[in-house]
Protein backbone atom coordinates (compact mmCIF):
# COMPACT_ATOMS: atom_id res chain seq x y z
CA MET A 1 13.68 21.98 -6.20
CA THR A 2 12.57 25.62 -6.20
CA PRO A 3 10.02 26.63 -8.80
CA ALA A 4 12.81 28.45 -10.73
CA GLU A 5 14.91 25.34 -10.64
CA VAL A 6 12.11 23.19 -11.94
CA SER A 7 11.42 25.75 -14.76
CA ASN A 8 15.09 25.82 -15.68
CA TYR A 9 15.33 22.06 -15.69
CA VAL A 10 12.19 21.65 -17.89
CA ASP A 11 13.55 24.19 -20.30
CA ALA A 12 17.03 22.56 -20.50
CA ALA A 13 15.68 18.96 -20.79
CA SER A 14 13.22 19.95 -23.50
CA ALA A 15 15.90 21.71 -25.47
CA ALA A 16 18.36 18.82 -25.01
CA LEU A 17 15.81 16.31 -26.22
CA GLY A 18 14.51 18.56 -29.06
CA ILE A 19 11.03 18.64 -27.56
CA ARG A 20 8.98 21.70 -28.27
CA LEU A 21 6.76 22.30 -25.20
CA ARG A 22 3.49 23.97 -26.03
CA GLN A 23 2.66 26.87 -23.76
CA ASP A 24 -0.72 25.42 -22.73
CA HIS A 25 1.08 22.19 -21.61
CA ARG A 26 3.85 24.01 -19.62
CA PRO A 27 1.90 24.49 -16.30
CA GLY A 28 1.04 20.73 -16.18
CA VAL A 29 4.63 19.70 -17.01
CA LEU A 30 5.93 22.05 -14.29
CA ARG A 31 3.44 20.65 -11.77
CA TYR A 32 4.43 17.12 -12.67
CA PHE A 33 8.21 17.75 -12.35
CA THR A 34 7.55 19.62 -9.01
CA LEU A 35 5.61 16.53 -7.78
CA ALA A 36 8.44 14.23 -8.98
CA SER A 37 11.08 16.43 -7.20
CA GLU A 38 9.06 16.11 -3.94
CA PHE A 39 8.94 12.35 -4.26
CA ALA A 40 12.69 12.22 -4.96
CA THR A 41 13.41 14.35 -1.79
CA ILE A 42 11.39 11.78 0.29
CA ILE A 43 13.17 8.77 -1.23
CA ASP A 44 16.60 10.52 -0.92
CA ALA A 45 15.87 10.88 2.83
CA VAL A 46 15.83 7.19 3.44
CA PRO A 47 19.26 5.94 4.41
CA LEU A 48 20.46 2.90 2.45
CA GLN A 49 22.89 0.26 3.54
CA PRO A 50 25.21 -1.76 1.25
CA HIS A 51 22.89 -4.67 1.50
CA ASP A 52 19.98 -2.57 0.15
CA GLU A 53 19.85 -3.36 -3.56
CA ALA A 54 17.22 -3.15 -6.22
CA ALA A 55 15.61 -6.46 -7.19
CA THR A 56 17.27 -7.92 -10.18
CA THR A 57 14.04 -9.74 -11.24
CA PHE A 58 10.40 -9.06 -10.80
CA THR A 59 8.20 -12.05 -10.99
CA PRO A 60 4.50 -11.26 -10.88
CA VAL A 61 2.10 -13.76 -9.27
CA GLU A 62 -1.61 -14.21 -9.51
CA PRO A 63 -3.59 -12.85 -6.63
CA ARG A 64 -5.09 -15.49 -4.37
CA GLU A 65 -8.88 -15.97 -4.34
CA ALA A 66 -10.66 -14.19 -1.45
CA GLU A 67 -11.79 -16.70 1.09
CA GLU A 68 -15.50 -16.68 1.92
């Protein structure tokens, strides 16, 4: 997204959600959404196949003890 698109998105999203964005917070919010947009571009570039699906369940496991 271009800086103007990010700014427009933040303005529209905050209005839609009824969130008043303080002016001193705006630069950080714009930086975050720019970063998120860059991550999305990288992820979107990865071709997916029909068998590529999100995991239905995440089951955490305890880490193994380091062997000495």
